[in-house]
């Protein structure tokens, strides 16, 4: 075979090996969600790629058979052609045995280098950059190769499956998408400028709905404004004027004896019509939604949807009212600091290194504002007040403090054993240790 014919044949082998390499990496790297979107948009080739990914052993086996066969054939051919050329050229300068050695080494280096560059590195880089676009274009030729090599594919794939099964590994790639995966993608999008900062924060907050429980966002018992059923019309009017809320719990004697709630719009309608707003009857009363404090915010939203309510009272295991939560509270948590009015901020920055923090501030809000990775055993409490009690192992008093993650958390205001306010100060490394 002439030098030109051999070179053309090797070039053809390189092209075929490059095709197998780009096919292997693009089929392996193609994202299932992207392929499903392409399929839904009408690209039938994406469905073929998904079918191959469901049985990765088939195309991996076919590709490896082809790659190894081509590499061996190219090595043999290159050795027989280029070795002789280099040997003949070197005879004029070195001895015959040395020239033969140089010919063998040179032919090996030349053929191997060309294969590494043109048949492996460059195709795989292209396959990684545009995996889905490449995969849909090469899927039919690869399916043809799998069909042609079916007997060998069946043998080698069966042997590899047997080994993988003995190792206790799954035969196919797991495509389960976890919360961490989505957050990682959102973070990457934020760094790349594709996802806005507010959108990134909203995505993180959405997943916190499954982790945060009612106490992290509710109005605590001490701050609930409720109406006694036996109160006079004048007292009810004054209470609504002083506390312009949309809805008020209605109780009998004390807050733990809940009998329903009243909507301030109904009160206003009766006032405008000149009718009584007494709650002694059942005309203005509505059934209140009562939920346990152990529910997550996501579960509370599900109850709101089922009951068609946006307001619920939260009770503990002893059936005592511990708080009140509304859809606005959950929305505020989702929207973050931008949603909270200035006079309602729970975290107020005094200077570059100190903050005044309300005792009922959720731990997650502090982690975000102070950029703290995590609080210890954060499944044991919801608020910064709970953190202080958990760490101190007592009911804190004024000036009690805890140092964590480079910050000093000091109690500055107590109201009947309830932590009203803390001073959070950044401390240097020497003091934090």
CSV table of C-alpha atoms in Angstrom, one decimal, residues 1-427:
chain,number,residue,atom,x,y,z
A,1,UNK,CA,0.0,0.0,0.0
A,2,UNK,CA,1.4,3.4,-0.9
A,3,UNK,CA,2.1,6.1,1.6
A,4,UNK,CA,-0.7,8.3,0.2
A,5,UNK,CA,-3.2,5.5,0.4
A,6,UNK,CA,-2.1,4.6,4.0
A,7,UNK,CA,-2.4,8.2,5.1
A,8,UNK,CA,-5.9,8.5,3.6
A,9,UNK,CA,-6.9,5.3,5.4
A,10,UNK,CA,-5.5,6.5,8.7
A,11,UNK,CA,-7.3,9.9,8.2
A,12,UNK,CA,-10.5,8.0,7.7
A,13,UNK,CA,-9.9,6.0,10.9
A,14,UNK,CA,-9.2,9.2,12.8
A,15,UNK,CA,-12.5,10.7,11.5
A,16,UNK,CA,-14.4,7.5,12.6
A,17,UNK,CA,-12.7,7.5,16.0
A,18,UNK,CA,-13.5,11.2,16.4
A,19,UNK,CA,-17.1,10.5,15.6
A,20,UNK,CA,-17.2,7.7,18.3
A,21,UNK,CA,-15.5,10.0,20.9
A,22,UNK,CA,-17.9,13.0,20.3
A,23,UNK,CA,-20.8,10.5,20.4
A,24,UNK,CA,-19.8,9.0,23.7
A,25,UNK,CA,-19.2,12.3,25.6
A,26,UNK,CA,-22.3,14.0,24.2
A,27,UNK,CA,-24.7,11.1,24.9
A,28,UNK,CA,-23.2,10.8,28.5
A,29,UNK,CA,-23.3,14.6,29.2
A,30,UNK,CA,-26.7,15.4,27.7
A,31,UNK,CA,-29.1,16.7,30.4
A,32,UNK,CA,-32.3,14.8,30.7
A,33,UNK,CA,-34.5,17.9,31.5
A,34,UNK,CA,-33.1,19.6,28.4
A,35,UNK,CA,-33.7,16.6,26.2
A,36,UNK,CA,-37.3,16.3,27.5
A,37,UNK,CA,-37.9,19.9,26.7
A,38,UNK,CA,-36.6,19.4,23.1
A,39,UNK,CA,-38.8,16.3,22.8
A,40,UNK,CA,-41.8,18.3,23.9
A,41,UNK,CA,-41.0,20.9,21.3
A,42,UNK,CA,-41.3,18.3,18.6
A,43,UNK,CA,-37.7,17.0,18.2
A,44,UNK,CA,-38.1,13.2,17.8
A,45,UNK,CA,-34.3,12.7,18.0
A,46,UNK,CA,-34.3,13.8,21.6
A,47,UNK,CA,-36.6,10.9,22.4
A,48,UNK,CA,-34.1,8.5,20.8
A,49,UNK,CA,-31.3,10.0,22.9
A,50,UNK,CA,-33.4,9.5,26.1
A,51,UNK,CA,-33.9,5.9,25.1
A,52,UNK,CA,-30.1,5.4,24.7
A,53,UNK,CA,-29.5,7.0,28.1
A,54,UNK,CA,-31.9,4.6,29.7
A,55,UNK,CA,-29.6,1.8,28.6
A,56,UNK,CA,-26.1,3.3,28.7
A,57,UNK,CA,-24.4,0.0,28.5
A,58,UNK,CA,-25.5,-0.5,24.9
A,59,UNK,CA,-24.0,2.6,23.4
A,60,UNK,CA,-20.9,2.6,25.7
A,61,UNK,CA,-20.1,-0.9,24.6
A,62,UNK,CA,-20.6,-0.2,20.9
A,63,UNK,CA,-18.4,2.9,21.2
A,64,UNK,CA,-15.6,1.2,23.1
A,65,UNK,CA,-15.6,-1.7,20.6
A,66,UNK,CA,-15.3,0.8,17.8
A,67,UNK,CA,-12.7,3.0,19.5
A,68,UNK,CA,-10.4,0.1,20.5
A,69,UNK,CA,-10.7,-1.6,17.1
A,70,UNK,CA,-9.9,1.6,15.2
A,71,UNK,CA,-6.9,2.4,17.5
A,72,UNK,CA,-5.4,-1.1,17.1
A,73,UNK,CA,-5.9,-1.0,13.3
A,74,UNK,CA,-4.4,2.5,13.1
A,75,UNK,CA,-1.4,1.5,15.2
A,76,UNK,CA,-0.7,-1.5,13.0
A,77,UNK,CA,-1.1,0.5,9.8
A,78,UNK,CA,1.0,3.4,11.1
A,79,UNK,CA,3.8,1.1,12.3
A,80,UNK,CA,4.0,-0.6,8.9
A,81,UNK,CA,4.0,2.6,6.9
A,82,UNK,CA,5.6,5.5,8.8
A,83,UNK,CA,8.2,3.3,10.5
A,84,UNK,CA,9.7,2.4,7.2
A,85,UNK,CA,9.7,6.0,6.0
A,86,UNK,CA,11.5,7.3,9.1
A,87,UNK,CA,13.9,4.3,9.0
A,88,UNK,CA,14.9,5.0,5.4
A,89,UNK,CA,15.3,8.7,6.2
A,90,UNK,CA,17.5,8.0,9.3
A,91,UNK,CA,19.9,5.5,7.6
A,92,UNK,CA,21.8,8.4,6.1
A,93,UNK,CA,22.7,9.7,9.6
A,94,UNK,CA,22.7,6.7,12.0
A,95,UNK,CA,23.3,2.9,11.9
A,96,UNK,CA,20.7,0.6,10.5
A,97,UNK,CA,19.6,-0.8,13.9
A,98,UNK,CA,19.3,2.7,15.4
A,99,UNK,CA,17.4,3.8,12.4
A,100,UNK,CA,14.9,1.0,12.8
A,101,UNK,CA,14.4,1.8,16.4
A,102,UNK,CA,13.9,5.5,15.6
A,103,UNK,CA,11.4,4.5,12.9
A,104,UNK,CA,9.3,2.4,15.4
A,105,UNK,CA,9.3,5.1,18.0
A,106,UNK,CA,8.6,7.9,15.6
A,107,UNK,CA,5.7,6.1,14.0
A,108,UNK,CA,4.2,5.3,17.4
A,109,UNK,CA,4.5,8.9,18.6
A,110,UNK,CA,3.1,10.4,15.4
A,111,UNK,CA,0.1,8.2,15.1
A,112,UNK,CA,-0.7,8.3,18.9
A,113,UNK,CA,-0.3,12.1,19.0
A,114,UNK,CA,-2.6,12.7,16.1
A,115,UNK,CA,-5.2,10.3,17.6
A,116,UNK,CA,-5.1,12.0,21.0
A,117,UNK,CA,-5.5,15.5,19.5
A,118,UNK,CA,-7.9,14.9,16.6
A,119,UNK,CA,-9.8,11.8,17.6
A,120,UNK,CA,-10.1,12.3,21.3
A,121,UNK,CA,-9.4,15.7,22.9
A,122,UNK,CA,-11.0,18.1,20.3
A,123,UNK,CA,-14.2,15.9,19.7
A,124,UNK,CA,-14.8,15.5,23.4
A,125,UNK,CA,-14.4,19.2,24.1
A,126,UNK,CA,-17.0,19.9,21.4
A,127,UNK,CA,-19.3,17.2,22.8
A,128,UNK,CA,-19.0,18.8,26.3
A,129,UNK,CA,-19.8,22.3,25.1
A,130,UNK,CA,-22.8,21.4,23.0
A,131,UNK,CA,-23.8,18.0,24.3
A,132,UNK,CA,-27.6,18.0,23.5
A,133,UNK,CA,-27.1,19.6,20.1
A,134,UNK,CA,-24.5,17.0,19.1
A,135,UNK,CA,-26.4,14.1,20.7
A,136,UNK,CA,-29.5,14.6,18.6
A,137,UNK,CA,-27.4,14.7,15.4
A,138,UNK,CA,-25.4,11.5,16.1
A,139,UNK,CA,-28.0,9.4,17.7
A,140,UNK,CA,-29.2,7.6,14.6
A,141,UNK,CA,-25.7,6.6,13.4
A,142,UNK,CA,-24.9,5.3,16.9
A,143,UNK,CA,-28.1,3.3,16.9
A,144,UNK,CA,-27.0,1.8,13.6
A,145,UNK,CA,-23.7,0.9,15.1
A,146,UNK,CA,-25.3,-0.7,18.1
A,147,UNK,CA,-27.6,-2.7,15.8
A,148,UNK,CA,-24.6,-3.9,13.7
A,149,UNK,CA,-22.6,-4.9,16.8
A,150,UNK,CA,-25.5,-6.3,18.7
A,151,UNK,CA,-24.0,-9.8,19.4
A,152,UNK,CA,-20.8,-8.3,20.7
A,153,UNK,CA,-22.7,-5.6,22.6
A,154,UNK,CA,-24.9,-8.3,24.2
A,155,UNK,CA,-21.8,-10.3,25.4
A,156,UNK,CA,-19.7,-7.4,26.7
A,157,UNK,CA,-22.6,-5.5,28.1
A,158,UNK,CA,-23.8,-8.6,29.9
A,159,UNK,CA,-20.3,-9.2,31.4
A,160,UNK,CA,-20.0,-5.6,32.5
A,161,UNK,CA,-23.5,-5.6,34.1
A,162,UNK,CA,-22.5,-8.8,36.0
A,163,UNK,CA,-19.4,-7.1,37.4
A,164,UNK,CA,-21.3,-3.9,38.3
A,165,UNK,CA,-24.1,-5.9,40.0
A,166,UNK,CA,-21.5,-7.7,42.1
A,167,UNK,CA,-20.0,-4.3,43.1
A,168,UNK,CA,-23.5,-3.2,44.2
A,169,UNK,CA,-23.6,-0.3,41.8
A,170,UNK,CA,-26.7,0.9,39.7
A,171,UNK,CA,-26.6,-0.2,36.1
A,172,UNK,CA,-27.9,3.2,34.8
A,173,UNK,CA,-27.2,6.8,35.8
A,174,UNK,CA,-29.5,8.2,38.5
A,175,UNK,CA,-31.3,11.3,37.2
A,176,UNK,CA,-33.0,12.3,40.4
A,177,UNK,CA,-33.0,16.1,40.8
A,178,UNK,CA,-32.5,17.1,44.4
A,179,UNK,CA,-33.0,20.4,46.2
A,180,UNK,CA,-29.2,20.9,46.3
A,181,UNK,CA,-29.0,20.4,42.6
A,182,UNK,CA,-31.5,23.1,41.9
A,183,UNK,CA,-29.9,25.5,44.4
A,184,UNK,CA,-26.5,24.8,42.8
A,185,UNK,CA,-27.9,25.7,39.4
A,186,UNK,CA,-29.5,28.8,40.8
A,187,UNK,CA,-26.2,29.8,42.4
A,188,UNK,CA,-24.3,29.2,39.1
A,189,UNK,CA,-26.9,31.3,37.3
A,190,UNK,CA,-26.5,34.1,39.8
A,191,UNK,CA,-22.8,34.1,39.4
A,192,UNK,CA,-23.1,34.1,35.6
A,193,UNK,CA,-25.6,37.0,35.7
A,194,UNK,CA,-28.4,34.9,34.2
A,195,UNK,CA,-30.4,34.9,37.5
A,196,UNK,CA,-31.0,38.2,39.3
A,197,UNK,CA,-30.0,38.5,42.9
A,198,UNK,CA,-33.6,38.8,44.0
A,199,UNK,CA,-34.6,35.8,42.0
A,200,UNK,CA,-31.8,33.7,43.5
A,201,UNK,CA,-32.9,34.7,47.0
A,202,UNK,CA,-36.5,33.9,46.1
A,203,UNK,CA,-35.6,30.4,44.9
A,204,UNK,CA,-33.7,29.7,48.2
A,205,UNK,CA,-36.6,31.0,50.2
A,206,UNK,CA,-39.0,28.7,48.4
A,207,UNK,CA,-37.1,25.6,49.5
A,208,UNK,CA,-37.1,26.9,53.1
A,209,UNK,CA,-40.9,26.5,53.1
A,210,UNK,CA,-40.2,22.8,53.6
A,211,UNK,CA,-37.8,23.4,56.5
A,212,UNK,CA,-39.3,26.3,58.5
A,213,UNK,CA,-42.2,25.6,60.8
A,214,UNK,CA,-44.9,27.9,61.9
A,215,UNK,CA,-43.1,29.6,64.9
A,216,UNK,CA,-40.5,31.0,62.4
A,217,UNK,CA,-43.0,33.4,60.8
A,218,UNK,CA,-46.1,33.6,63.0
A,219,UNK,CA,-47.2,36.5,65.2
A,220,UNK,CA,-46.5,35.3,68.8
A,221,UNK,CA,-49.2,34.9,71.4
A,222,UNK,CA,-48.3,38.1,73.3
A,223,UNK,CA,-48.8,40.2,70.2
A,224,UNK,CA,-52.1,38.7,69.0
A,225,UNK,CA,-55.0,41.2,69.1
A,226,UNK,CA,-58.2,39.3,69.8
A,227,UNK,CA,-61.8,40.3,70.6
A,228,UNK,CA,-63.8,38.9,73.4
A,229,UNK,CA,-67.2,37.7,72.2
A,230,UNK,CA,-69.0,39.6,75.0
A,231,UNK,CA,-67.3,43.0,74.4
A,232,UNK,CA,-69.5,45.9,73.6
A,233,UNK,CA,-69.8,47.6,70.2
A,234,UNK,CA,-67.8,50.6,71.4
A,235,UNK,CA,-64.9,48.4,72.6
A,236,UNK,CA,-64.8,46.5,69.4
A,237,UNK,CA,-64.7,49.7,67.4
A,238,UNK,CA,-61.9,51.1,69.5
A,239,UNK,CA,-59.9,47.9,69.2
A,240,UNK,CA,-60.2,47.8,65.4
A,241,UNK,CA,-59.3,51.5,65.2
A,242,UNK,CA,-56.2,51.0,67.3
A,243,UNK,CA,-55.1,47.8,65.5
A,244,UNK,CA,-56.1,48.0,61.8
A,245,UNK,CA,-55.8,44.3,61.0
A,246,UNK,CA,-57.9,42.5,58.4
A,247,UNK,CA,-59.1,39.7,60.7
A,248,UNK,CA,-59.4,39.3,64.5
A,249,UNK,CA,-59.7,36.0,66.5
A,250,UNK,CA,-62.8,35.9,68.6
A,251,UNK,CA,-62.5,34.2,72.0
A,252,UNK,CA,-64.6,33.6,75.1
A,253,UNK,CA,-62.9,34.9,78.2
A,254,UNK,CA,-59.3,34.2,77.2
A,255,UNK,CA,-57.3,33.7,74.0
A,256,UNK,CA,-57.2,29.9,74.4
A,257,UNK,CA,-61.0,29.7,74.1
A,258,UNK,CA,-61.2,30.4,70.4
A,259,UNK,CA,-64.7,30.3,68.9
A,260,UNK,CA,-63.9,31.8,65.5
A,261,UNK,CA,-62.8,35.0,63.9
A,262,UNK,CA,-64.3,38.2,62.5
A,263,UNK,CA,-63.4,40.0,59.3
A,264,UNK,CA,-62.9,43.8,59.7
A,265,UNK,CA,-64.7,44.3,56.4
A,266,UNK,CA,-67.8,42.7,57.8
A,267,UNK,CA,-67.6,45.0,60.8
A,268,UNK,CA,-67.2,48.0,58.5
A,269,UNK,CA,-70.2,47.0,56.4
A,270,UNK,CA,-72.4,46.7,59.5
A,271,UNK,CA,-71.2,50.1,60.8
A,272,UNK,CA,-71.9,51.8,57.4
A,273,UNK,CA,-75.4,50.3,57.4
A,274,UNK,CA,-76.0,51.4,61.0
A,275,UNK,CA,-76.3,47.8,62.2
A,276,UNK,CA,-75.0,46.3,65.4
A,277,UNK,CA,-71.5,44.8,65.4
A,278,UNK,CA,-72.1,42.7,68.5
A,279,UNK,CA,-70.5,39.2,68.4
A,280,UNK,CA,-72.9,37.6,70.8
A,281,UNK,CA,-74.8,36.2,67.8
A,282,UNK,CA,-73.3,34.1,65.0
A,283,UNK,CA,-74.0,36.6,62.2
A,284,UNK,CA,-70.4,38.0,62.0
A,285,UNK,CA,-68.5,35.0,63.2
A,286,UNK,CA,-66.6,32.7,60.9
A,287,UNK,CA,-65.0,29.4,61.6
A,288,UNK,CA,-61.3,29.8,62.4
A,289,UNK,CA,-58.6,27.5,61.0
A,290,UNK,CA,-56.6,25.9,63.8
A,291,UNK,CA,-53.2,24.3,63.0
A,292,UNK,CA,-50.5,22.7,65.1
A,293,UNK,CA,-47.2,24.5,65.5
A,294,UNK,CA,-45.2,21.5,64.1
A,295,UNK,CA,-46.4,22.1,60.6
A,296,UNK,CA,-44.0,23.5,58.0
A,297,UNK,CA,-44.8,26.6,56.1
A,298,UNK,CA,-45.4,24.5,53.0
A,299,UNK,CA,-48.0,22.4,54.8
A,300,UNK,CA,-49.7,25.5,56.2
A,301,UNK,CA,-50.0,26.9,52.6
A,302,UNK,CA,-51.6,23.6,51.6
A,303,UNK,CA,-54.1,23.9,54.5
A,304,UNK,CA,-54.8,27.5,53.4
A,305,UNK,CA,-55.6,26.3,49.9
A,306,UNK,CA,-57.8,23.5,51.1
A,307,UNK,CA,-59.8,25.7,53.5
A,308,UNK,CA,-59.7,28.7,51.2
A,309,UNK,CA,-58.4,30.8,54.1
A,310,UNK,CA,-55.4,33.0,54.5
A,311,UNK,CA,-55.4,33.1,58.3
A,312,UNK,CA,-54.9,30.5,61.0
A,313,UNK,CA,-54.3,30.2,64.7
A,314,UNK,CA,-51.4,28.1,65.8
A,315,UNK,CA,-51.7,25.9,68.9
A,316,UNK,CA,-49.2,23.7,70.8
A,317,UNK,CA,-49.6,20.1,72.0
A,318,UNK,CA,-51.6,21.3,75.0
A,319,UNK,CA,-54.1,23.1,72.8
A,320,UNK,CA,-52.9,26.5,73.9
A,321,UNK,CA,-52.7,29.3,71.3
A,322,UNK,CA,-49.1,30.1,70.7
A,323,UNK,CA,-49.4,32.3,67.6
A,324,UNK,CA,-51.2,33.5,64.5
A,325,UNK,CA,-50.1,33.2,60.9
A,326,UNK,CA,-51.4,34.6,57.7
A,327,UNK,CA,-50.6,34.2,54.0
A,328,UNK,CA,-48.9,37.6,54.2
A,329,UNK,CA,-46.4,36.2,56.8
A,330,UNK,CA,-45.4,33.4,54.5
A,331,UNK,CA,-45.2,35.8,51.5
A,332,UNK,CA,-43.0,38.1,53.5
A,333,UNK,CA,-40.6,35.2,54.2
A,334,UNK,CA,-40.5,34.3,50.5
A,335,UNK,CA,-39.9,37.9,49.4
A,336,UNK,CA,-37.2,38.5,52.0
A,337,UNK,CA,-36.1,41.8,53.4
A,338,UNK,CA,-37.5,43.8,50.4
A,339,UNK,CA,-41.1,42.9,51.5
A,340,UNK,CA,-40.7,44.0,55.1
A,341,UNK,CA,-41.7,47.6,55.9
A,342,UNK,CA,-38.9,49.7,57.6
A,343,UNK,CA,-40.8,50.0,60.9
A,344,UNK,CA,-41.3,46.2,61.0
A,345,UNK,CA,-37.7,45.2,60.4
A,346,UNK,CA,-36.5,42.5,62.8
A,347,UNK,CA,-32.8,43.0,62.0
A,348,UNK,CA,-31.6,46.6,62.2
A,349,UNK,CA,-27.9,47.4,61.4
A,350,UNK,CA,-26.5,50.0,63.8
A,351,UNK,CA,-23.0,50.2,62.2
A,352,UNK,CA,-20.7,48.1,60.1
A,353,UNK,CA,-20.2,45.6,63.0
A,354,UNK,CA,-23.4,45.5,65.0
A,355,UNK,CA,-27.1,44.8,64.7
A,356,UNK,CA,-30.2,45.0,66.8
A,357,UNK,CA,-32.2,41.8,66.4
A,358,UNK,CA,-35.7,41.0,67.5
A,359,UNK,CA,-35.9,37.8,69.7
A,360,UNK,CA,-38.4,36.2,67.3
A,361,UNK,CA,-36.2,36.6,64.2
A,362,UNK,CA,-35.9,33.4,62.3
A,363,UNK,CA,-32.5,31.7,62.3
A,364,UNK,CA,-32.6,31.5,58.5
A,365,UNK,CA,-32.9,35.3,58.2
A,366,UNK,CA,-29.9,35.8,60.5
A,367,UNK,CA,-27.9,33.3,58.5
A,368,UNK,CA,-28.6,35.2,55.3
A,369,UNK,CA,-28.0,38.7,56.7
A,370,UNK,CA,-24.9,37.9,58.7
A,371,UNK,CA,-23.7,35.3,56.1
A,372,UNK,CA,-23.4,32.6,58.7
A,373,UNK,CA,-23.2,29.1,57.3
A,374,UNK,CA,-25.3,27.4,60.0
A,375,UNK,CA,-26.2,27.4,63.7
A,376,UNK,CA,-25.5,24.4,65.8
A,377,UNK,CA,-28.4,21.8,66.1
A,378,UNK,CA,-30.7,24.3,64.2
A,379,UNK,CA,-33.5,21.6,64.1
A,380,UNK,CA,-34.0,22.2,67.8
A,381,UNK,CA,-35.3,25.8,67.6
A,382,UNK,CA,-36.7,28.3,65.1
A,383,UNK,CA,-35.7,31.8,66.4
A,384,UNK,CA,-32.6,33.5,67.8
A,385,UNK,CA,-34.3,33.5,71.2
A,386,UNK,CA,-34.6,29.7,70.9
A,387,UNK,CA,-30.9,29.5,70.0
A,388,UNK,CA,-30.0,31.5,73.1
A,389,UNK,CA,-32.1,29.2,75.4
A,390,UNK,CA,-30.7,26.1,73.7
A,391,UNK,CA,-27.1,27.1,74.1
A,392,UNK,CA,-27.3,28.7,77.6
A,393,UNK,CA,-29.5,25.8,78.8
A,394,UNK,CA,-31.6,28.3,80.9
A,395,UNK,CA,-34.0,31.2,80.6
A,396,UNK,CA,-31.6,34.0,79.6
A,397,UNK,CA,-31.3,37.3,81.5
A,398,UNK,CA,-30.1,40.7,80.4
A,399,UNK,CA,-26.3,40.7,79.5
A,400,UNK,CA,-26.2,37.0,78.9
A,401,UNK,CA,-24.3,36.3,75.7
A,402,UNK,CA,-23.2,33.6,73.3
A,403,UNK,CA,-20.3,33.8,70.8
A,404,UNK,CA,-20.8,31.9,67.5
A,405,UNK,CA,-19.3,32.1,64.0
A,406,UNK,CA,-17.4,35.3,64.8
A,407,UNK,CA,-20.4,37.1,66.3
A,408,UNK,CA,-21.4,37.9,69.9
A,409,UNK,CA,-25.1,37.5,70.6
A,410,UNK,CA,-26.0,39.5,73.8
A,411,UNK,CA,-29.5,39.8,75.4
A,412,UNK,CA,-30.3,43.5,75.9
A,413,UNK,CA,-34.0,43.5,76.6
A,414,UNK,CA,-36.2,41.0,78.5
A,415,UNK,CA,-40.0,41.1,79.0
A,416,UNK,CA,-41.4,38.5,81.4
A,417,UNK,CA,-38.8,35.9,80.5
A,418,UNK,CA,-39.3,36.6,76.8
A,419,UNK,CA,-36.2,37.8,74.9
A,420,UNK,CA,-37.3,41.0,73.2
A,421,UNK,CA,-34.1,42.2,71.7
A,422,UNK,CA,-30.5,41.1,71.2
A,423,UNK,CA,-27.3,43.0,70.2
A,424,UNK,CA,-25.3,41.1,67.7
A,425,UNK,CA,-21.7,42.3,67.4
A,426,UNK,CA,-18.9,41.1,65.1
A,427,UNK,CA,-15.9,40.0,67.2
